[in-house]
């Protein structure tokens, strides 16, 4: 469901753009500090409850992780990764959910008009009533976020609690976090908070601490403090960007294709206007002479 | 806790051992994060597993389950030998200078006074040597006398070198030394550290001594009584603190008064045994606050027997039930199983009936097979519960738990549905001793009733039966007062008022007898106003002050924090007397000036003590009394004559020991450990059961409760039961991650999914490869569909600590195989 109170900045399969330029909204962002995450999963429970998601059955396969990956009914997952570094052990925990990219690959890939929208505040949302379940959004997303409902085929993912944010509340996951490792505010504020925390970590011996806000997708409305500058240790792509194929298709091939379609129609009418209908050749039996 | 949750943010160093605070207290853990982020505090974790707490720690060191005393004594040795202790603090606030009797000794694992026939210690030699000139405590303020406590302690810990710690605990020497350096860095006056612990320390046959060692270390470092310091116990579940405060255990009455024993037939006899005596009034005089015991006891008796309690009948003391032995958990079930009481030579019958109130014995008692067998012997049982737990359905236990066939079981079981935590008003008392009033969120479903209604109806029905039919000593039941506005379902605010205490007659100002402080019917301000003459009523002296004439202080919610230390004196009520930091006199020096001006507990302003509520007579100048007002000697005990297994801690192996004790192989385990020997109690040795096993909890579950949740998300957050196995051991046995394994002990066997991980360390113990594995406790045979799992306690032994009788759930021997 698109939320009417928010300004839509971009909409899937809309060639000429949908920006109204009417209302100004600062871009929002979640802030995740993996160095103070204790993997308690309060955020998982809060997301499930707020969004009335159906309970997903889980099975022990040798991990603390609730599920191996996100699900159409499970939009927020703490990922657990054990890693040995310099004779020491690390157990890295990262909250995984839609990154709400500034240049959303899912939106670019989506062929169904209005199925995926980006609001002026940066939130990327799905309208299941318009989703055709084609799965193209999965191709477009570098974070493997879009998941599809088993029966209806509709795509579902974290909405950055757009229904809460529009009335001035923070997302459910942020509210539930007991250690304060999750925060919410304007992108500017969250980036400043992240940079300050990274400086503090560097001072405490985390030499390659970094703030993950990948520019390959124009930055994201989820900024993540990583204690170690190796995103792949946290199941994050090192340098995510919208796949070339999707960009090429949407920005080049599709417009060209539309242009070609128009050109073809024009060409047909133009040819008719210039040359008229196709006439049978001279000397056909039963035919009359050509009229001039 | 001696300190509190918020206070943890004031620490420079936090040592988290014997517990997994991030896992089991995720909300309270935010104060650890606050300490780290705001003051750059260092979090050190020492644990048999690399836990979720270790994941955010500054340093982690592994150790073998059950070897915490060796590690902590190693830290004490390091502190003493490197001068990393706060000498002035030790001199004035501990019994470091006190001289010990010549008769006291320790050799080859045994203290003086050991009686091999009774398997108990005669503690007479564990005492202070009186000064021959004054008959007061003999002391040496220079602490050089070889018989003073500090020197005796130095000698005692000398064996706990870093090499010995590595040998016993398996902790690599360099890691132990790193922990020692960080933890003892709090010894200067301007640095403070706290030690946090939970069931990883309490559930051993040496539990109390482990905790004592930590307390001793904190005394040496000058951390007790300081904001950011102390010994912070994290209770096992919400309101266990309230439960023990209000006498949830057999050996105590409300406020930790002692349950009277049968041999004490009068209050006078009872007081003689209960109230500690000072050696004299001279050096290190103490308030010895327990001298006020009669005021607490008489006020309690007035709350129980009301007007029937008079001076002439010893305030009804004669009607109070007495104990003739140990009625703690393992004894109850042993008696139940045998059908006869072991306490008095097996000459009494065991219990024929049993009420289990919000408690799942089959799930949480050690040796589940014995629990089931015991319940099967009962004539009747009442289960008051929210869900049909393992205990509520014990006769349907799966065959593998060894119970009798249901057709053989005669027990009549009644189940009374009860409201759960979200459906009840009342107070929870948290680990920080704060009584916080809570309001119910919704009504209980169906026929479920409030705890107080169930208890009241049961009691009043029994009282009625006594009234109609008589019985043995009917006055003991008939004289109990139950004067609530609604006797069958008392309002808990009314009960709280009764616990806090009120005047029954005029209470006069002790400084000015013409002044009346309280008149009959008025709520008291606190336990300072309690009397032993029947003019006050108080259900729990320790909670006195929670409900005053000002109102229900447990409902206060002011966030005013003028000192910035997070004391929040007007948020709820902290026992005792709204004091937030216990022993806060020790936060100041001999002149009453704070050791650390940025962390003031209390200080002397020339006329009185100011800061936190002083743990000291408010107008007594520094030097009048010692900082530890509840102890007869008035100072903190580095040497403690009171416990059953020794005045100093000593490393003993768990009862099911994987190795002979390297320090004294002839006395491997705690010689006074509680061990049950019915035919349901089997013990394993390391040849058949070569691995050490430990049990623990998870964030996602609350004990044996979450598995009953129908259809919600909580039950799914942790995908299921697992067994954590070190990677090299798994490789050795060909066990793959996610495959099925079988774990067996001398009591039984369970199966589960293997979680192969490097978070379970590889340790060399006494030169040998001694592996340890572990699994969480939250499953059982009674659960929502799809959420059953093995009972962890099927494998644990009926052995426990000799002081608290808590079972040794945390270290026992098992075998591990592919299933």
PDB file of N, CA and C in Angstrom, chain A residues 31 33-42 44-45 48-49 55-67 74 80 82 84 87 89-91 93 178-181 197 200 204 206, chain B residues 22-23 26-27 29-30 33 36-38 42 49-52 55-56 175 696 698-700 711-722 724 727 737-738 753-759:
ATOM      1  N   UNK A  31      20.285   3.598  12.017  1.00  0.00           N
ATOM      2  CA  UNK A  31      21.705   3.513  12.371  1.00  0.00           C
ATOM      3  C   UNK A  31      21.887   2.213  13.133  1.00  0.00           C
ATOM      4  N   UNK A  33      24.820  -0.114  15.071  1.00  0.00           N
ATOM      5  CA  UNK A  33      26.198  -0.233  15.551  1.00  0.00           C
ATOM      6  C   UNK A  33      26.454  -1.695  15.881  1.00  0.00           C
ATOM      7  N   UNK A  34      27.099  -2.416  14.962  1.00  0.00           N
ATOM      8  CA  UNK A  34      27.303  -3.851  15.191  1.00  0.00           C
ATOM      9  C   UNK A  34      28.222  -4.117  16.381  1.00  0.00           C
ATOM     10  N   UNK A  35      29.013  -3.118  16.809  1.00  0.00           N
ATOM     11  CA  UNK A  35      29.939  -3.376  17.911  1.00  0.00           C
ATOM     12  C   UNK A  35      29.240  -3.417  19.264  1.00  0.00           C
ATOM     13  N   UNK A  36      28.009  -2.939  19.325  1.00  0.00           N
ATOM     14  CA  UNK A  36      27.265  -3.022  20.586  1.00  0.00           C
ATOM     15  C   UNK A  36      25.998  -3.861  20.432  1.00  0.00           C
ATOM     16  N   UNK A  37      25.907  -4.618  19.338  1.00  0.00           N
ATOM     17  CA  UNK A  37      24.772  -5.527  19.160  1.00  0.00           C
ATOM     18  C   UNK A  37      25.060  -6.820  19.894  1.00  0.00           C
ATOM     19  N   UNK A  38      24.107  -7.262  20.714  1.00  0.00           N
ATOM     20  CA  UNK A  38      24.300  -8.501  21.462  1.00  0.00           C
ATOM     21  C   UNK A  38      23.451  -9.621  20.883  1.00  0.00           C
ATOM     22  N   UNK A  39      22.890  -9.401  19.705  1.00  0.00           N
ATOM     23  CA  UNK A  39      22.157 -10.459  19.032  1.00  0.00           C
ATOM     24  C   UNK A  39      20.933 -10.931  19.781  1.00  0.00           C
ATOM     25  N   UNK A  40      20.285 -10.032  20.540  1.00  0.00           N
ATOM     26  CA  UNK A  40      19.184 -10.466  21.397  1.00  0.00           C
ATOM     27  C   UNK A  40      17.884 -10.714  20.640  1.00  0.00           C
ATOM     28  N   UNK A  41      17.788 -10.212  19.408  1.00  0.00           N
ATOM     29  CA  UNK A  41      16.623 -10.441  18.540  1.00  0.00           C
ATOM     30  C   UNK A  41      15.346  -9.747  18.987  1.00  0.00           C
ATOM     31  N   UNK A  42      15.462  -8.763  19.874  1.00  0.00           N
ATOM     32  CA  UNK A  42      14.272  -7.968  20.202  1.00  0.00           C
ATOM     33  C   UNK A  42      13.750  -7.315  18.935  1.00  0.00           C
ATOM     34  N   UNK A  44      13.911  -8.488  15.897  1.00  0.00           N
ATOM     35  CA  UNK A  44      13.207  -9.484  15.090  1.00  0.00           C
ATOM     36  C   UNK A  44      11.764  -9.607  15.572  1.00  0.00           C
ATOM     37  N   UNK A  45      11.617  -9.740  16.888  1.00  0.00           N
ATOM     38  CA  UNK A  45      10.281  -9.912  17.471  1.00  0.00           C
ATOM     39  C   UNK A  45       9.427  -8.673  17.228  1.00  0.00           C
ATOM     40  N   UNK A  48       8.152  -8.505  13.578  1.00  0.00           N
ATOM     41  CA  UNK A  48       7.083  -9.488  13.387  1.00  0.00           C
ATOM     42  C   UNK A  48       5.770  -8.976  13.965  1.00  0.00           C
ATOM     43  N   UNK A  49       5.838  -8.456  15.176  1.00  0.00           N
ATOM     44  CA  UNK A  49       4.624  -8.031  15.873  1.00  0.00           C
ATOM     45  C   UNK A  49       4.016  -6.805  15.213  1.00  0.00           C
ATOM     46  N   UNK A  55       3.815 -16.258  11.586  1.00  0.00           N
ATOM     47  CA  UNK A  55       4.970 -16.901  12.200  1.00  0.00           C
ATOM     48  C   UNK A  55       5.613 -17.872  11.222  1.00  0.00           C
ATOM     49  N   UNK A  56       6.929 -17.763  11.068  1.00  0.00           N
ATOM     50  CA  UNK A  56       7.667 -18.670  10.195  1.00  0.00           C
ATOM     51  C   UNK A  56       8.253 -19.780  11.045  1.00  0.00           C
ATOM     52  N   UNK A  57       8.016 -21.032  10.663  1.00  0.00           N
ATOM     53  CA  UNK A  57       8.584 -22.152  11.423  1.00  0.00           C
ATOM     54  C   UNK A  57      10.086 -22.205  11.188  1.00  0.00           C
ATOM     55  N   UNK A  58      10.857 -22.378  12.258  1.00  0.00           N
ATOM     56  CA  UNK A  58      12.313 -22.424  12.125  1.00  0.00           C
ATOM     57  C   UNK A  58      12.820 -23.801  12.555  1.00  0.00           C
ATOM     58  N   UNK A  59      14.010 -24.169  12.060  1.00  0.00           N
ATOM     59  CA  UNK A  59      14.555 -25.500  12.347  1.00  0.00           C
ATOM     60  C   UNK A  59      16.024 -25.399  12.697  1.00  0.00           C
ATOM     61  N   UNK A  60      16.429 -26.069  13.761  1.00  0.00           N
ATOM     62  CA  UNK A  60      17.817 -26.000  14.223  1.00  0.00           C
ATOM     63  C   UNK A  60      18.710 -26.772  13.273  1.00  0.00           C
ATOM     64  N   UNK A  61      19.650 -26.014  12.668  1.00  0.00           N
ATOM     65  CA  UNK A  61      20.584 -26.680  11.756  1.00  0.00           C
ATOM     66  C   UNK A  61      22.019 -26.441  12.202  1.00  0.00           C
ATOM     67  N   UNK A  62      22.192 -25.995  13.448  1.00  0.00           N
ATOM     68  CA  UNK A  62      23.535 -25.784  13.959  1.00  0.00           C
ATOM     69  C   UNK A  62      23.921 -24.318  14.023  1.00  0.00           C
ATOM     70  N   UNK A  63      22.943 -23.435  14.327  1.00  0.00           N
ATOM     71  CA  UNK A  63      23.265 -22.005  14.387  1.00  0.00           C
ATOM     72  C   UNK A  63      22.320 -21.279  15.338  1.00  0.00           C
ATOM     73  N   UNK A  64      22.803 -20.135  15.877  1.00  0.00           N
ATOM     74  CA  UNK A  64      21.938 -19.285  16.681  1.00  0.00           C
ATOM     75  C   UNK A  64      21.008 -18.455  15.798  1.00  0.00           C
ATOM     76  N   UNK A  65      21.324 -18.396  14.472  1.00  0.00           N
ATOM     77  CA  UNK A  65      20.571 -17.537  13.569  1.00  0.00           C
ATOM     78  C   UNK A  65      19.154 -18.078  13.397  1.00  0.00           C
ATOM     79  N   UNK A  66      18.159 -17.190  13.469  1.00  0.00           N
ATOM     80  CA  UNK A  66      16.770 -17.622  13.421  1.00  0.00           C
ATOM     81  C   UNK A  66      16.444 -18.336  12.105  1.00  0.00           C
ATOM     82  N   UNK A  67      16.848 -17.749  10.979  1.00  0.00           N
ATOM     83  CA  UNK A  67      16.603 -18.325   9.657  1.00  0.00           C
ATOM     84  C   UNK A  67      17.873 -18.185   8.828  1.00  0.00           C
ATOM     85  N   UNK A  74       9.453 -12.609   7.113  1.00  0.00           N
ATOM     86  CA  UNK A  74      10.470 -12.345   8.127  1.00  0.00           C
ATOM     87  C   UNK A  74      11.439 -11.331   7.556  1.00  0.00           C
ATOM     88  N   UNK A  80      24.672 -14.133  12.235  1.00  0.00           N
ATOM     89  CA  UNK A  80      25.772 -14.468  13.136  1.00  0.00           C
ATOM     90  C   UNK A  80      26.932 -15.030  12.331  1.00  0.00           C
ATOM     91  N   UNK A  82      31.012 -16.316  12.848  1.00  0.00           N
ATOM     92  CA  UNK A  82      32.190 -16.520  13.690  1.00  0.00           C
ATOM     93  C   UNK A  82      33.425 -16.345  12.829  1.00  0.00           C
ATOM     94  N   UNK A  84      37.916 -16.103  13.076  1.00  0.00           N
ATOM     95  CA  UNK A  84      39.165 -16.070  13.857  1.00  0.00           C
ATOM     96  C   UNK A  84      40.074 -15.008  13.259  1.00  0.00           C
ATOM     97  N   UNK A  87      44.560 -14.975  16.154  1.00  0.00           N
ATOM     98  CA  UNK A  87      44.490 -15.838  17.332  1.00  0.00           C
ATOM     99  C   UNK A  87      43.328 -15.536  18.254  1.00  0.00           C
ATOM    100  N   UNK A  89      39.050 -14.787  18.730  1.00  0.00           N
ATOM    101  CA  UNK A  89      37.788 -15.170  18.108  1.00  0.00           C
ATOM    102  C   UNK A  89      36.849 -13.971  18.078  1.00  0.00           C
ATOM    103  N   UNK A  90      36.058 -13.858  17.002  1.00  0.00           N
ATOM    104  CA  UNK A  90      35.022 -12.834  16.951  1.00  0.00           C
ATOM    105  C   UNK A  90      33.709 -13.488  16.583  1.00  0.00           C
ATOM    106  N   UNK A  91      32.647 -12.990  17.157  1.00  0.00           N
ATOM    107  CA  UNK A  91      31.303 -13.454  16.815  1.00  0.00           C
ATOM    108  C   UNK A  91      30.566 -12.197  16.379  1.00  0.00           C
ATOM    109  N   UNK A  93      27.738  -9.953  14.785  1.00  0.00           N
ATOM    110  CA  UNK A  93      26.284  -9.985  14.656  1.00  0.00           C
ATOM    111  C   UNK A  93      25.826  -8.742  13.928  1.00  0.00           C
ATOM    112  N   UNK A 178      17.406  -2.975  23.181  1.00  0.00           N
ATOM    113  CA  UNK A 178      17.707  -2.625  24.571  1.00  0.00           C
ATOM    114  C   UNK A 178      19.056  -1.943  24.778  1.00  0.00           C
ATOM    115  N   UNK A 179      20.026  -2.139  23.898  1.00  0.00           N
ATOM    116  CA  UNK A 179      21.354  -1.599  24.174  1.00  0.00           C
ATOM    117  C   UNK A 179      21.591  -0.238  23.534  1.00  0.00           C
ATOM    118  N   UNK A 180      20.653   0.230  22.749  1.00  0.00           N
ATOM    119  CA  UNK A 180      20.869   1.514  22.077  1.00  0.00           C
ATOM    120  C   UNK A 180      21.764   1.378  20.855  1.00  0.00           C
ATOM    121  N   UNK A 181      21.977   0.156  20.368  1.00  0.00           N
ATOM    122  CA  UNK A 181      22.832   0.023  19.186  1.00  0.00           C
ATOM    123  C   UNK A 181      22.055   0.399  17.933  1.00  0.00           C
ATOM    124  N   UNK A 197      31.251   7.489  16.074  1.00  0.00           N
ATOM    125  CA  UNK A 197      31.457   6.178  16.691  1.00  0.00           C
ATOM    126  C   UNK A 197      32.678   5.488  16.070  1.00  0.00           C
ATOM    127  N   UNK A 200      35.683   6.847  17.625  1.00  0.00           N
ATOM    128  CA  UNK A 200      35.849   6.314  18.977  1.00  0.00           C
ATOM    129  C   UNK A 200      36.414   4.896  18.920  1.00  0.00           C
ATOM    130  N   UNK A 204      39.939   3.076  20.218  1.00  0.00           N
ATOM    131  CA  UNK A 204      39.930   1.944  21.146  1.00  0.00           C
ATOM    132  C   UNK A 204      40.598   0.720  20.540  1.00  0.00           C
ATOM    133  N   UNK A 206      40.197  -0.481  17.245  1.00  0.00           N
ATOM    134  CA  UNK A 206      39.578  -1.073  16.058  1.00  0.00           C
ATOM    135  C   UNK A 206      40.066  -0.281  14.850  1.00  0.00           C
TER     136      UNK A 206
ATOM    137  N   UNK B  22      24.866 -10.309  28.731  1.00  0.00           N
ATOM    138  CA  UNK B  22      24.250  -9.854  27.474  1.00  0.00           C
ATOM    139  C   UNK B  22      23.155 -10.821  27.053  1.00  0.00           C
ATOM    140  N   UNK B  23      23.387 -12.100  27.315  1.00  0.00           N
ATOM    141  CA  UNK B  23      22.435 -13.148  26.933  1.00  0.00           C
ATOM    142  C   UNK B  23      21.167 -13.063  27.767  1.00  0.00           C
ATOM    143  N   UNK B  26      19.527  -8.779  28.741  1.00  0.00           N
ATOM    144  CA  UNK B  26      19.851  -7.863  27.645  1.00  0.00           C
ATOM    145  C   UNK B  26      19.479  -6.417  27.945  1.00  0.00           C
ATOM    146  N   UNK B  27      18.413  -6.190  28.692  1.00  0.00           N
ATOM    147  CA  UNK B  27      18.029  -4.810  28.968  1.00  0.00           C
ATOM    148  C   UNK B  27      18.986  -4.204  29.978  1.00  0.00           C
ATOM    149  N   UNK B  29      21.900  -5.006  30.394  1.00  0.00           N
ATOM    150  CA  UNK B  29      23.215  -4.944  29.769  1.00  0.00           C
ATOM    151  C   UNK B  29      23.489  -3.588  29.144  1.00  0.00           C
ATOM    152  N   UNK B  30      22.447  -2.810  28.909  1.00  0.00           N
ATOM    153  CA  UNK B  30      22.688  -1.495  28.306  1.00  0.00           C
ATOM    154  C   UNK B  30      23.603  -0.649  29.180  1.00  0.00           C
ATOM    155  N   UNK B  33      27.117  -1.318  28.211  1.00  0.00           N
ATOM    156  CA  UNK B  33      27.409  -0.589  26.974  1.00  0.00           C
ATOM    157  C   UNK B  33      27.641   0.882  27.291  1.00  0.00           C
ATOM    158  N   UNK B  36      31.066   1.363  28.661  1.00  0.00           N
ATOM    159  CA  UNK B  36      32.083   1.251  27.617  1.00  0.00           C
ATOM    160  C   UNK B  36      32.108   2.497  26.738  1.00  0.00           C
ATOM    161  N   UNK B  37      30.932   2.952  26.338  1.00  0.00           N
ATOM    162  CA  UNK B  37      30.892   4.051  25.374  1.00  0.00           C
ATOM    163  C   UNK B  37      31.203   5.394  26.017  1.00  0.00           C
ATOM    164  N   UNK B  38      30.689   5.606  27.232  1.00  0.00           N
ATOM    165  CA  UNK B  38      30.818   6.937  27.827  1.00  0.00           C
ATOM    166  C   UNK B  38      32.109   7.106  28.614  1.00  0.00           C
ATOM    167  N   UNK B  42      36.436  -1.060  30.500  1.00  0.00           N
ATOM    168  CA  UNK B  42      36.874  -2.297  29.862  1.00  0.00           C
ATOM    169  C   UNK B  42      36.015  -3.449  30.404  1.00  0.00           C
ATOM    170  N   UNK B  49      32.610 -20.623  27.695  1.00  0.00           N
ATOM    171  CA  UNK B  49      32.207 -20.466  26.294  1.00  0.00           C
ATOM    172  C   UNK B  49      32.411 -19.030  25.860  1.00  0.00           C
ATOM    173  N   UNK B  50      32.640 -18.866  24.578  1.00  0.00           N
ATOM    174  CA  UNK B  50      32.672 -17.519  24.006  1.00  0.00           C
ATOM    175  C   UNK B  50      31.215 -17.161  23.744  1.00  0.00           C
ATOM    176  N   UNK B  51      30.654 -16.383  24.653  1.00  0.00           N
ATOM    177  CA  UNK B  51      29.217 -16.118  24.655  1.00  0.00           C
ATOM    178  C   UNK B  51      28.873 -14.834  23.912  1.00  0.00           C
ATOM    179  N   UNK B  52      27.578 -14.479  23.915  1.00  0.00           N
ATOM    180  CA  UNK B  52      27.152 -13.201  23.324  1.00  0.00           C
ATOM    181  C   UNK B  52      27.706 -12.032  24.132  1.00  0.00           C
ATOM    182  N   UNK B  55      31.243 -11.586  22.906  1.00  0.00           N
ATOM    183  CA  UNK B  55      31.255 -10.995  21.568  1.00  0.00           C
ATOM    184  C   UNK B  55      31.434  -9.485  21.607  1.00  0.00           C
ATOM    185  N   UNK B  56      31.005  -8.833  22.698  1.00  0.00           N
ATOM    186  CA  UNK B  56      31.173  -7.373  22.779  1.00  0.00           C
ATOM    187  C   UNK B  56      32.160  -6.973  23.871  1.00  0.00           C
ATOM    188  N   UNK B 175      46.852 -15.171  28.869  1.00  0.00           N
ATOM    189  CA  UNK B 175      45.495 -14.638  28.952  1.00  0.00           C
ATOM    190  C   UNK B 175      45.123 -14.370  30.415  1.00  0.00           C
ATOM    191  N   UNK B 696      23.021 -24.106  30.326  1.00  0.00           N
ATOM    192  CA  UNK B 696      22.895 -22.651  30.371  1.00  0.00           C
ATOM    193  C   UNK B 696      21.602 -22.208  29.690  1.00  0.00           C
ATOM    194  N   UNK B 698      19.356 -19.144  27.221  1.00  0.00           N
ATOM    195  CA  UNK B 698      19.416 -18.356  25.993  1.00  0.00           C
ATOM    196  C   UNK B 698      18.545 -17.118  26.125  1.00  0.00           C
ATOM    197  N   UNK B 699      18.929 -16.067  25.395  1.00  0.00           N
ATOM    198  CA  UNK B 699      18.143 -14.826  25.375  1.00  0.00           C
ATOM    199  C   UNK B 699      16.713 -15.076  24.925  1.00  0.00           C
ATOM    200  N   UNK B 700      16.580 -15.952  23.909  1.00  0.00           N
ATOM    201  CA  UNK B 700      15.285 -16.099  23.249  1.00  0.00           C
ATOM    202  C   UNK B 700      14.247 -16.807  24.106  1.00  0.00           C
ATOM    203  N   UNK B 711       1.897 -20.414  18.600  1.00  0.00           N
ATOM    204  CA  UNK B 711       1.833 -19.674  17.348  1.00  0.00           C
ATOM    205  C   UNK B 711       2.560 -18.335  17.280  1.00  0.00           C
ATOM    206  N   UNK B 712       3.215 -17.920  18.322  1.00  0.00           N
ATOM    207  CA  UNK B 712       3.836 -16.603  18.258  1.00  0.00           C
ATOM    208  C   UNK B 712       5.284 -16.670  17.801  1.00  0.00           C
ATOM    209  N   UNK B 713       5.918 -15.507  17.704  1.00  0.00           N
ATOM    210  CA  UNK B 713       7.267 -15.446  17.164  1.00  0.00           C
ATOM    211  C   UNK B 713       8.328 -15.897  18.171  1.00  0.00           C
ATOM    212  N   UNK B 714       8.079 -15.701  19.485  1.00  0.00           N
ATOM    213  CA  UNK B 714       9.112 -15.989  20.474  1.00  0.00           C
ATOM    214  C   UNK B 714       9.644 -17.405  20.366  1.00  0.00           C
ATOM    215  N   UNK B 715       8.730 -18.328  20.150  1.00  0.00           N
ATOM    216  CA  UNK B 715       9.094 -19.732  20.107  1.00  0.00           C
ATOM    217  C   UNK B 715       9.966 -20.093  18.912  1.00  0.00           C
ATOM    218  N   UNK B 716      10.003 -19.190  17.920  1.00  0.00           N
ATOM    219  CA  UNK B 716      10.743 -19.495  16.686  1.00  0.00           C
ATOM    220  C   UNK B 716      12.092 -18.807  16.624  1.00  0.00           C
ATOM    221  N   UNK B 717      12.312 -17.796  17.485  1.00  0.00           N
ATOM    222  CA  UNK B 717      13.537 -16.999  17.364  1.00  0.00           C
ATOM    223  C   UNK B 717      14.792 -17.853  17.471  1.00  0.00           C
ATOM    224  N   UNK B 718      14.783 -18.805  18.407  1.00  0.00           N
ATOM    225  CA  UNK B 718      15.891 -19.757  18.487  1.00  0.00           C
ATOM    226  C   UNK B 718      15.380 -21.016  17.800  1.00  0.00           C
ATOM    227  N   UNK B 719      16.004 -21.401  16.694  1.00  0.00           N
ATOM    228  CA  UNK B 719      15.443 -22.488  15.883  1.00  0.00           C
ATOM    229  C   UNK B 719      15.247 -23.820  16.605  1.00  0.00           C
ATOM    230  N   UNK B 720      15.952 -24.062  17.700  1.00  0.00           N
ATOM    231  CA  UNK B 720      15.715 -25.323  18.423  1.00  0.00           C
ATOM    232  C   UNK B 720      16.867 -25.674  19.334  1.00  0.00           C
ATOM    233  N   UNK B 721      16.680 -26.779  20.056  1.00  0.00           N
ATOM    234  CA  UNK B 721      17.691 -27.280  20.982  1.00  0.00           C
ATOM    235  C   UNK B 721      18.980 -27.618  20.245  1.00  0.00           C
ATOM    236  N   UNK B 722      20.111 -27.449  20.893  1.00  0.00           N
ATOM    237  CA  UNK B 722      21.387 -27.790  20.266  1.00  0.00           C
ATOM    238  C   UNK B 722      22.395 -28.201  21.331  1.00  0.00           C
ATOM    239  N   UNK B 724      26.455 -27.623  21.989  1.00  0.00           N
ATOM    240  CA  UNK B 724      27.643 -26.922  21.504  1.00  0.00           C
ATOM    241  C   UNK B 724      28.874 -27.791  21.736  1.00  0.00           C
ATOM    242  N   UNK B 727      35.159 -27.561  17.834  1.00  0.00           N
ATOM    243  CA  UNK B 727      35.438 -28.067  16.482  1.00  0.00           C
ATOM    244  C   UNK B 727      36.398 -29.255  16.449  1.00  0.00           C
ATOM    245  N   UNK B 737      28.398 -30.272  11.757  1.00  0.00           N
ATOM    246  CA  UNK B 737      27.458 -29.259  12.251  1.00  0.00           C
ATOM    247  C   UNK B 737      26.061 -29.566  11.737  1.00  0.00           C
ATOM    248  N   UNK B 738      25.079 -29.540  12.609  1.00  0.00           N
ATOM    249  CA  UNK B 738      23.699 -29.798  12.201  1.00  0.00           C
ATOM    250  C   UNK B 738      23.310 -31.270  12.255  1.00  0.00           C
ATOM    251  N   UNK B 753      20.693 -31.650  18.161  1.00  0.00           N
ATOM    252  CA  UNK B 753      21.446 -31.212  16.989  1.00  0.00           C
ATOM    253  C   UNK B 753      22.788 -30.640  17.422  1.00  0.00           C
ATOM    254  N   UNK B 754      23.844 -31.066  16.741  1.00  0.00           N
ATOM    255  CA  UNK B 754      25.182 -30.580  17.073  1.00  0.00           C
ATOM    256  C   UNK B 754      25.401 -29.178  16.526  1.00  0.00           C
ATOM    257  N   UNK B 755      25.975 -28.315  17.359  1.00  0.00           N
ATOM    258  CA  UNK B 755      26.427 -26.997  16.900  1.00  0.00           C
ATOM    259  C   UNK B 755      27.940 -27.004  17.089  1.00  0.00           C
ATOM    260  N   UNK B 756      28.657 -27.217  15.978  1.00  0.00           N
ATOM    261  CA  UNK B 756      30.109 -27.337  16.065  1.00  0.00           C
ATOM    262  C   UNK B 756      30.703 -25.949  15.953  1.00  0.00           C
ATOM    263  N   UNK B 757      31.496 -25.551  16.931  1.00  0.00           N
ATOM    264  CA  UNK B 757      31.928 -24.156  16.965  1.00  0.00           C
ATOM    265  C   UNK B 757      33.249 -23.980  17.690  1.00  0.00           C
ATOM    266  N   UNK B 758      34.013 -22.975  17.259  1.00  0.00           N
ATOM    267  CA  UNK B 758      35.240 -22.611  17.958  1.00  0.00           C
ATOM    268  C   UNK B 758      34.970 -21.758  19.182  1.00  0.00           C
ATOM    269  N   UNK B 759      33.696 -21.437  19.402  1.00  0.00           N
ATOM    270  CA  UNK B 759      33.388 -20.674  20.617  1.00  0.00           C
ATOM    271  C   UNK B 759      33.499 -21.577  21.840  1.00  0.00           C
TER     272      UNK B 759
END
